PDB file of C-alpha atoms in Angstrom:
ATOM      1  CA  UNK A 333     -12.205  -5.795   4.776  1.00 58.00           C
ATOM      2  CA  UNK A 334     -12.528  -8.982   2.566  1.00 58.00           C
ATOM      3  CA  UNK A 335      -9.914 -11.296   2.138  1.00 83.00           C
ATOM      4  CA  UNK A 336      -8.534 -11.656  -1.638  1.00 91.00           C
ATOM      5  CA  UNK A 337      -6.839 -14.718  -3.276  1.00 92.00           C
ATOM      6  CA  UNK A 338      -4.140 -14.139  -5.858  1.00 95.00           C
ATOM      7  CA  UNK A 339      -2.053 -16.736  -7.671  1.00 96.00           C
ATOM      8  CA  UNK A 340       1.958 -16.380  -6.548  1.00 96.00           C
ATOM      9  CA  UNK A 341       3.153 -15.756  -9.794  1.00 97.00           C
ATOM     10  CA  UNK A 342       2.710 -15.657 -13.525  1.00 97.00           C
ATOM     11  CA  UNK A 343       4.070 -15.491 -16.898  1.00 97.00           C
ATOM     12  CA  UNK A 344       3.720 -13.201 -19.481  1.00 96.00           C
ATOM     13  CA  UNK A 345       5.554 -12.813 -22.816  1.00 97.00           C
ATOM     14  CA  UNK A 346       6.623  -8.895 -23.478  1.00 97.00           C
ATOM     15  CA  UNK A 347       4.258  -7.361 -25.736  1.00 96.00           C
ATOM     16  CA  UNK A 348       1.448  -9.793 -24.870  1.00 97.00           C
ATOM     17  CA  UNK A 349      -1.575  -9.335 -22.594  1.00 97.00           C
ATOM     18  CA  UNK A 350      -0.960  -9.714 -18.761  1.00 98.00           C
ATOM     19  CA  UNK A 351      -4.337 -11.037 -17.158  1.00 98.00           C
ATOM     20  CA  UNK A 352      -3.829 -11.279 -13.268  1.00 98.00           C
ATOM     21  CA  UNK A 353      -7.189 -12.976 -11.351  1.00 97.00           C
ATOM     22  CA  UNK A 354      -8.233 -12.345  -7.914  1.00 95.00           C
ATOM     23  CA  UNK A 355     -10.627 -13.804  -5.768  1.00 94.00           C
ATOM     24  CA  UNK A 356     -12.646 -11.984  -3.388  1.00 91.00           C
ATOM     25  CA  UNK A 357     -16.050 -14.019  -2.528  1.00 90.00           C
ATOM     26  CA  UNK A 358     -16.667 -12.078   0.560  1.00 86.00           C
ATOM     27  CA  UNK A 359     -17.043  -8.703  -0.646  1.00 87.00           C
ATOM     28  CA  UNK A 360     -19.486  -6.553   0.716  1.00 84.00           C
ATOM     29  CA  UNK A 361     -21.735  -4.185  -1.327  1.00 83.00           C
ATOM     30  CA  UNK A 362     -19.774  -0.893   0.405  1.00 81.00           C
ATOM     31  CA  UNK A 363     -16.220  -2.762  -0.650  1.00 84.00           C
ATOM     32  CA  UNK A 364     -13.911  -1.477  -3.629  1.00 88.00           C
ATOM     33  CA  UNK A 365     -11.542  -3.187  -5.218  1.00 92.00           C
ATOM     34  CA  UNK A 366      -8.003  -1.586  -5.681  1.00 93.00           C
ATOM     35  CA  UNK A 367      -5.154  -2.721  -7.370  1.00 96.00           C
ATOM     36  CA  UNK A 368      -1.212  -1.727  -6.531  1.00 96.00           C
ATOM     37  CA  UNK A 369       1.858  -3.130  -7.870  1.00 97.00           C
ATOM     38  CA  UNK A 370       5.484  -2.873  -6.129  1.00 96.00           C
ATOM     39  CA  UNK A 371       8.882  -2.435  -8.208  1.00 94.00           C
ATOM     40  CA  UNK A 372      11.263  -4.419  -6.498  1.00 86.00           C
ATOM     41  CA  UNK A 373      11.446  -2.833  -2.708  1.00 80.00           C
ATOM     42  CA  UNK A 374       9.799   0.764  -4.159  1.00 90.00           C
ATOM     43  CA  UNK A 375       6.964   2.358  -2.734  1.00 94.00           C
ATOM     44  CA  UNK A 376       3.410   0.428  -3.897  1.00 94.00           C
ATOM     45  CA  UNK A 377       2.394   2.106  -7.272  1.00 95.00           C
ATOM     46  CA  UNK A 378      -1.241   2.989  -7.762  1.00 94.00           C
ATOM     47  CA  UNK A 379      -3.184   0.955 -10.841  1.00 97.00           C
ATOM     48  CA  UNK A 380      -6.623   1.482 -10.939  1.00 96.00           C
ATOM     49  CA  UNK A 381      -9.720   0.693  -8.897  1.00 93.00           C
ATOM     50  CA  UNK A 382     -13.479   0.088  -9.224  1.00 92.00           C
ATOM     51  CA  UNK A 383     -16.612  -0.847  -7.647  1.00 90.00           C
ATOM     52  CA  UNK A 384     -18.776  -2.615  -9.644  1.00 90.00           C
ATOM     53  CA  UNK A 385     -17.890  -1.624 -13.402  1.00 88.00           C
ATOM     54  CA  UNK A 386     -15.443  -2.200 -15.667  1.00 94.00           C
ATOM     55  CA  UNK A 387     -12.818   0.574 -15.501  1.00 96.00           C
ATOM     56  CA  UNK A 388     -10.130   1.423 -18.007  1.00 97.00           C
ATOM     57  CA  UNK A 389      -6.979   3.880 -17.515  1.00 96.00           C
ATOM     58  CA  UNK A 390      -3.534   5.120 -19.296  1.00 95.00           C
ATOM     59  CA  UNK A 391      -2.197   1.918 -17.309  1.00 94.00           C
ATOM     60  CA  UNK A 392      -4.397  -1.017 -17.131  1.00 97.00           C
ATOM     61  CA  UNK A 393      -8.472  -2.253 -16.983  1.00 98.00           C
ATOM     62  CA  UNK A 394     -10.021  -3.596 -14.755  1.00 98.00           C
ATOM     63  CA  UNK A 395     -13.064  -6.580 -15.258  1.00 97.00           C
ATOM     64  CA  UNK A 396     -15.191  -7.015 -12.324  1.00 95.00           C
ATOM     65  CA  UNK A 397     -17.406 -10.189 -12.618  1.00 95.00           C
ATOM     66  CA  UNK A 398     -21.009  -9.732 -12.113  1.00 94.00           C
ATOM     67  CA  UNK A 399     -21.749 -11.062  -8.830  1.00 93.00           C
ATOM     68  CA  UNK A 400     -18.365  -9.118  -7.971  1.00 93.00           C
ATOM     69  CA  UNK A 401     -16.690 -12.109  -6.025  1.00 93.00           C
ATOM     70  CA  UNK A 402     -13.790 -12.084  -8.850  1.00 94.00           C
ATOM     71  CA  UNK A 403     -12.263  -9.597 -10.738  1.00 96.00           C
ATOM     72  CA  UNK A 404      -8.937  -9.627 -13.549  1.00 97.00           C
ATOM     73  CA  UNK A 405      -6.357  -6.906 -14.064  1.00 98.00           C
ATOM     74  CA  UNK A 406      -5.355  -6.341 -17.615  1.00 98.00           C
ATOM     75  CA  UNK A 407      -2.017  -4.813 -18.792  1.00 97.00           C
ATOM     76  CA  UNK A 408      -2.467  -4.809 -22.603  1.00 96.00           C
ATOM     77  CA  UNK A 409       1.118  -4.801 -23.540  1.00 95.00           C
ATOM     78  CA  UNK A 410       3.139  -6.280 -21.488  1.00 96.00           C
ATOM     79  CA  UNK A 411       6.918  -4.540 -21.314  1.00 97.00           C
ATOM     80  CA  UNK A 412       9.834  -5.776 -19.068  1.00 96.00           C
ATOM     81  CA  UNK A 413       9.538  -2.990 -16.962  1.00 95.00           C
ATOM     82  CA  UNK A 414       6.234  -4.254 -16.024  1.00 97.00           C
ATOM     83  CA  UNK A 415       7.569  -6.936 -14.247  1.00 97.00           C
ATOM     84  CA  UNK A 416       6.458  -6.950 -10.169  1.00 97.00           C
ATOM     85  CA  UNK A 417       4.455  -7.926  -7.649  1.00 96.00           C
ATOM     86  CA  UNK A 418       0.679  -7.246  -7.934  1.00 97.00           C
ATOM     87  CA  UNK A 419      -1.168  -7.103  -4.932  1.00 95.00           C
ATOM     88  CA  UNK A 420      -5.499  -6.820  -5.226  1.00 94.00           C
ATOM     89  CA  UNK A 421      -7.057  -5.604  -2.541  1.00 90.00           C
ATOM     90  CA  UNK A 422     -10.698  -4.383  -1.567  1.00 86.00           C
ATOM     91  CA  UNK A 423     -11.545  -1.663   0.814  1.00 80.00           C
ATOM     92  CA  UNK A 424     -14.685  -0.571   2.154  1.00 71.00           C
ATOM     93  CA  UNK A 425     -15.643   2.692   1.378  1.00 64.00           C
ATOM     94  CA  UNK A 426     -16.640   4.357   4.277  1.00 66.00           C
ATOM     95  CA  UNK A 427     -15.381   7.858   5.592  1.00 62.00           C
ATOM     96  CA  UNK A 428     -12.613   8.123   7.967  1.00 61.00           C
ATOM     97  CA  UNK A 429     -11.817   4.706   7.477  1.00 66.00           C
ATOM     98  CA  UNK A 430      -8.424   4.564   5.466  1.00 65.00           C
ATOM     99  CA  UNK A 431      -6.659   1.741   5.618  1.00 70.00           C
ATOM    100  CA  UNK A 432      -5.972  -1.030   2.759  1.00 77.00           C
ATOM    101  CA  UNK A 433      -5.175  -4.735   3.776  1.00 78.00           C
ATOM    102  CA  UNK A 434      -2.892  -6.047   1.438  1.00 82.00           C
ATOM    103  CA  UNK A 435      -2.799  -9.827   1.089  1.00 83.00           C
ATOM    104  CA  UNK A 436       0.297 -11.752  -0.660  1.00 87.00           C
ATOM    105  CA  UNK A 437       0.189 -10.708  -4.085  1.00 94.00           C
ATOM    106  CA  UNK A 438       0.920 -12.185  -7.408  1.00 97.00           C
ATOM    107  CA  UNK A 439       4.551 -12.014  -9.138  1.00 97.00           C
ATOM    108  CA  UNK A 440       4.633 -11.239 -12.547  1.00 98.00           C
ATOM    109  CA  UNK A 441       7.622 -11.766 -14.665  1.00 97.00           C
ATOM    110  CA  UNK A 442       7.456 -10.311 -18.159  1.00 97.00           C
ATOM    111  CA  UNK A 443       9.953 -12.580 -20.153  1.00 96.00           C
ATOM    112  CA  UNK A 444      11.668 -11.488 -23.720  1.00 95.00           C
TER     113      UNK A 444
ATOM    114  CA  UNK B1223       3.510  18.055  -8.198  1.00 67.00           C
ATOM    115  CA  UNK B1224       6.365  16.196  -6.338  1.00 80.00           C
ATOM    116  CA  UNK B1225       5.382  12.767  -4.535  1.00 93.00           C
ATOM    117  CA  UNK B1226       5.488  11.643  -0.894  1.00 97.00           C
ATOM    118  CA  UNK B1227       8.951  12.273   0.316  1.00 97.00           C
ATOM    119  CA  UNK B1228      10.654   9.973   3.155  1.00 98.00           C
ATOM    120  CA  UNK B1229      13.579  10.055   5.192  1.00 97.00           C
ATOM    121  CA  UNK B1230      16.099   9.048   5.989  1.00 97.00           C
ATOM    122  CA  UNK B1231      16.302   6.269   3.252  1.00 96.00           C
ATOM    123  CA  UNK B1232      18.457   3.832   4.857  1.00 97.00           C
ATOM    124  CA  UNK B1233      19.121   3.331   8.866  1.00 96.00           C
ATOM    125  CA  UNK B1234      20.603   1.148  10.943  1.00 97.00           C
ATOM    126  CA  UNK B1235      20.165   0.909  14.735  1.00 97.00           C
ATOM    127  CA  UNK B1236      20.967  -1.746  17.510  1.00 97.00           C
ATOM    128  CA  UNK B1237      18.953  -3.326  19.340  1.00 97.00           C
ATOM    129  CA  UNK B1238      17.299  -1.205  22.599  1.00 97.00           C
ATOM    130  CA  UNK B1239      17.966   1.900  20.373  1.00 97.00           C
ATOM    131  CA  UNK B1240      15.163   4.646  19.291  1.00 97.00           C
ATOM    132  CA  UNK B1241      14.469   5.818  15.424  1.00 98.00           C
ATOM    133  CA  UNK B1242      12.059   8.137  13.830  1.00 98.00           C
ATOM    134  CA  UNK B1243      11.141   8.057  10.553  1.00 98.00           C
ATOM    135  CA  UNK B1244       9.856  11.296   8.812  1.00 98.00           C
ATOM    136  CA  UNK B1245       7.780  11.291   5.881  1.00 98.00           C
ATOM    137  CA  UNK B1246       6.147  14.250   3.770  1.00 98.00           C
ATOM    138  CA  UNK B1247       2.786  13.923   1.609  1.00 96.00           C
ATOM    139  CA  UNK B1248       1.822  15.474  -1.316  1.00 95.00           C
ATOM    140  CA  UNK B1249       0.790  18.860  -0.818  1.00 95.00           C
ATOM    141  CA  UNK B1250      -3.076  19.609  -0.456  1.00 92.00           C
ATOM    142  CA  UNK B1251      -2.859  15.548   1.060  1.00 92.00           C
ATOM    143  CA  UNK B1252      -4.492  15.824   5.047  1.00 91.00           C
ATOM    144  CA  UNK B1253      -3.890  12.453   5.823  1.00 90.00           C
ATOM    145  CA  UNK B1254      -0.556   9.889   5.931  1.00 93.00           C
ATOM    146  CA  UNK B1255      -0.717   6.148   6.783  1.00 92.00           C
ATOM    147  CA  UNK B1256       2.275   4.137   7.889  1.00 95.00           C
ATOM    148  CA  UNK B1257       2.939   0.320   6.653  1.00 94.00           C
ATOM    149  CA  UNK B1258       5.390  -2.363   7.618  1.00 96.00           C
ATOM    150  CA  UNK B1259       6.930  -4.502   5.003  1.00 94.00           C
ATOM    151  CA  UNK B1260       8.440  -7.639   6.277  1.00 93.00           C
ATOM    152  CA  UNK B1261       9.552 -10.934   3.696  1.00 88.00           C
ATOM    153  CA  UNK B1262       7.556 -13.065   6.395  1.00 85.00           C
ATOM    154  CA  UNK B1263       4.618 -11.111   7.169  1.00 86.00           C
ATOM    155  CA  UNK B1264       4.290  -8.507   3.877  1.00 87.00           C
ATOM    156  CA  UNK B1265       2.486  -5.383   4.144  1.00 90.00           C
ATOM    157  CA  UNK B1266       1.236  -4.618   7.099  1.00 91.00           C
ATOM    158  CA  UNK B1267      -1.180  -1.255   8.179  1.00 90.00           C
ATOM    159  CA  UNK B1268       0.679   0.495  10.996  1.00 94.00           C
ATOM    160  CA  UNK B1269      -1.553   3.501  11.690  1.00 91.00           C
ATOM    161  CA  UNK B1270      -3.019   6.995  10.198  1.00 90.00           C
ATOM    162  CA  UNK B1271      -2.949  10.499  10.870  1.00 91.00           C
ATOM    163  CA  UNK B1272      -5.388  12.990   9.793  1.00 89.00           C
ATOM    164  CA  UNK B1273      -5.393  16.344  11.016  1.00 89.00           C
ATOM    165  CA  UNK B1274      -2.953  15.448  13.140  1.00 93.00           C
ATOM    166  CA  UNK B1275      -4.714  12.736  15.082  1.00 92.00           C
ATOM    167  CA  UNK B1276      -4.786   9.333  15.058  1.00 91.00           C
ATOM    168  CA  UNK B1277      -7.675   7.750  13.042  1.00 85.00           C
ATOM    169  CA  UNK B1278      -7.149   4.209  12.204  1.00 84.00           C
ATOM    170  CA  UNK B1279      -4.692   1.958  14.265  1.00 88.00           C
ATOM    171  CA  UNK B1280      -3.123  -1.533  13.124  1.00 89.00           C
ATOM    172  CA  UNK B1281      -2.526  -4.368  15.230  1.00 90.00           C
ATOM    173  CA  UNK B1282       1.101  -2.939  16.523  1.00 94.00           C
ATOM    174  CA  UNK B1283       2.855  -2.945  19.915  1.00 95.00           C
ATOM    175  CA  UNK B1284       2.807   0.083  21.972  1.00 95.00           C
ATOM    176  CA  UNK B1285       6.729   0.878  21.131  1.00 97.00           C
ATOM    177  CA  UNK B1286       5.660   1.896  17.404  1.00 97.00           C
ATOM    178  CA  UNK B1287       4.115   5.583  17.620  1.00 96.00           C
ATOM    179  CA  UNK B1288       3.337   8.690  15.224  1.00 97.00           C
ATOM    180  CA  UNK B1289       2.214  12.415  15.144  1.00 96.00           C
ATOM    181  CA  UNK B1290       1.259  14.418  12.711  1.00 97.00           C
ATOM    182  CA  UNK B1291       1.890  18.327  12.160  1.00 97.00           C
ATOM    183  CA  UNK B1292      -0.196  21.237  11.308  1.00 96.00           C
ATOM    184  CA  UNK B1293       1.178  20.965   8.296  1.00 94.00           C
ATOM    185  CA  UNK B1294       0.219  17.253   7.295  1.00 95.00           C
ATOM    186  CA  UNK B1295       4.078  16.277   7.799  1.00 97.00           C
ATOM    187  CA  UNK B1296       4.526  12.960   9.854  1.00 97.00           C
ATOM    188  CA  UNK B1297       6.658  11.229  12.243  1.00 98.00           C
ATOM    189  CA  UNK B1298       6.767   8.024  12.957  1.00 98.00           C
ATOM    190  CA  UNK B1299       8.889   6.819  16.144  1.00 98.00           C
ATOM    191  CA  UNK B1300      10.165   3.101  17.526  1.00 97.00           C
ATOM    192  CA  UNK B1301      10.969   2.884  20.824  1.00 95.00           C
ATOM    193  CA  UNK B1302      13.381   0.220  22.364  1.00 96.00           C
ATOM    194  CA  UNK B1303      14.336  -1.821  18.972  1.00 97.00           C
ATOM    195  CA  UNK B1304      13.948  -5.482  18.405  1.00 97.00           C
ATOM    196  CA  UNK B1305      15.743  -7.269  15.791  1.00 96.00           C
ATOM    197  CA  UNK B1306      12.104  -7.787  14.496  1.00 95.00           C
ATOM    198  CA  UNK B1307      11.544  -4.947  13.287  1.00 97.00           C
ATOM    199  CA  UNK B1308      14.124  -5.233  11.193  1.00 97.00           C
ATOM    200  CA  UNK B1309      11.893  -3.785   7.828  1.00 97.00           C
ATOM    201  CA  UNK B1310      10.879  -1.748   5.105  1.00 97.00           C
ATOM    202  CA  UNK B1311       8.770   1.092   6.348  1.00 98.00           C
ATOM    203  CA  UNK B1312       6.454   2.935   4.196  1.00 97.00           C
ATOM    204  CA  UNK B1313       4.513   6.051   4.286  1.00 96.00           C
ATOM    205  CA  UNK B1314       1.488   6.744   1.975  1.00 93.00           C
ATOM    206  CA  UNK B1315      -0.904  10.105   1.674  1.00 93.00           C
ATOM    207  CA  UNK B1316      -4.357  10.719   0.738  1.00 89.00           C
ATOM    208  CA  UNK B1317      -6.634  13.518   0.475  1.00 88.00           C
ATOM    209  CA  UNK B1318      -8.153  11.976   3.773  1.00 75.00           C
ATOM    210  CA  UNK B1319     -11.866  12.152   2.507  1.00 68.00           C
ATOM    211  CA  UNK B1320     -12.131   8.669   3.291  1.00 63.00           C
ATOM    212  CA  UNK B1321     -14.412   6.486   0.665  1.00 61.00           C
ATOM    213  CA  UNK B1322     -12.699   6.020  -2.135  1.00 67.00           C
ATOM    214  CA  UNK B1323      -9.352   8.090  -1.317  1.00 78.00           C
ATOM    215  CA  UNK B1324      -6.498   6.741  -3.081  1.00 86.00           C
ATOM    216  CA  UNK B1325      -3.389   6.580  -1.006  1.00 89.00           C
ATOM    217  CA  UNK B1326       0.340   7.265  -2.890  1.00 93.00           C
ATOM    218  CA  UNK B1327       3.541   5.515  -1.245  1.00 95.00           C
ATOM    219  CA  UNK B1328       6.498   7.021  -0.918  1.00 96.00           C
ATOM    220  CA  UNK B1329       9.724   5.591  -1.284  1.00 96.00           C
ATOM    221  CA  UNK B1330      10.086   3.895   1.616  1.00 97.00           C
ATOM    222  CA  UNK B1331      12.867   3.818   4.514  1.00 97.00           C
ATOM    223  CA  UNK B1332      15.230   0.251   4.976  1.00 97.00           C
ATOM    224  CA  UNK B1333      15.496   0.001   8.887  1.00 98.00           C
ATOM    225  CA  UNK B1334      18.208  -2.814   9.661  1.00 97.00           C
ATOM    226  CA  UNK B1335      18.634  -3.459  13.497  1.00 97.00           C
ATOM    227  CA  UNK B1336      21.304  -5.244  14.424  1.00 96.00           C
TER     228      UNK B1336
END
């Protein structure tokens, strides 16, 4: 699987628009990209993914960039409890093969 | 329809002891993967079941081992505990089609080995 790159942390103002980048030049045509967050020491939570287009859900959207080596997650409005790590990864899509690589992540603290 | 269930929650062992972990996916989910969280190394892919045999394998030590039952329940076992392994371990389930199969964590079990 490719490799991602995610900033450590950021800083987002509650009600404002969280924008978390990741890097993944390497990806391969067959490679998704996924995005998880984890609550302090909870279970990863499931975002959104995509492959190619720009995807949209109840929780977040997802811009892909054209030649797919970067992509940004989107929370709209920002809320305190949004506050966590947020890891990026990509996954190649290939039957029986099931496992996600998860790299460092990026730390997002939603401030009053 | 209720999530991935694991237990126990919390352990503790010593060191040279044995623990399983148990974990339960979401019903109508065939396939469970186990993950290692560590503050030094982060999340790390253990292994996965599917039909109760092994189909993907991290890059673990023989002492860490699973099965799967018939009916998609899992086990995961540590033989002969190291302080190391001192960790968060986390179970996630799938439908197991592969491709683009979204996997759901549970709520993890805190191992401490003293």
């Amino acid at each position: 699987d490719a490799k991602t790159t995610q900033p450590p942390s950021m800083d987002c103002a509650e009600g404002r628009a969280a924008n978390l980048p990741c890097n993944h030049s390497t990806i391969s045509g067959n490679e998704y990209v996924y995005w998880y967050r984890q609550i302090h020491s909870q279970g990863p939570q499931y975002i959104i993914h995509g492959l190619k287009n720009n995807e949209t859900n109840e929780m977040a959207s997802l811009i892909i960039t054209e030649d797919r080596k970067s992509s940004t997650l989107i929370l709209p409005h920002a809320t305190l409890r949004d506050t966590a790590v947020y890891y990026c990864i990509v996954r190649v899509a290939l039957y029986n093969f099931n496992k996600f690589y998860f790299g460092s992540g990026t730390k997002l603290n939603v401030k009053p | 329809k209720a999530g991935v269930t694991q237990t126990p929650r919390y352990l503790i062992k010593t060191r040279g002891q044995q623990v399983t972990l148990s974990c339960s996916p979401i019903s109508g989910h065939r396939s469970v993967s186990w993950y290692q969280q560590t503050p030094g190394q982060g999340l790390q892919f253990l292994f996965e079941y599917f039909s109760e045999t092994q189909r993907n394998k991290g890059n673990f030590p023989g002492r860490f081992s699973g099965r799967q039952f018939s009916n998609s329940r899992s086990e995961m076992n540590v033989s002969t505990l190291e302080l190391g392994d001192s960790a968060l371990y986390l179970c996630a389930s799938s439908l197991g089609a592969g491709g683009t199969d979204t996997q759901y964590f549970g709520p993890g079990t805190r191992l401490t080995v003293l």
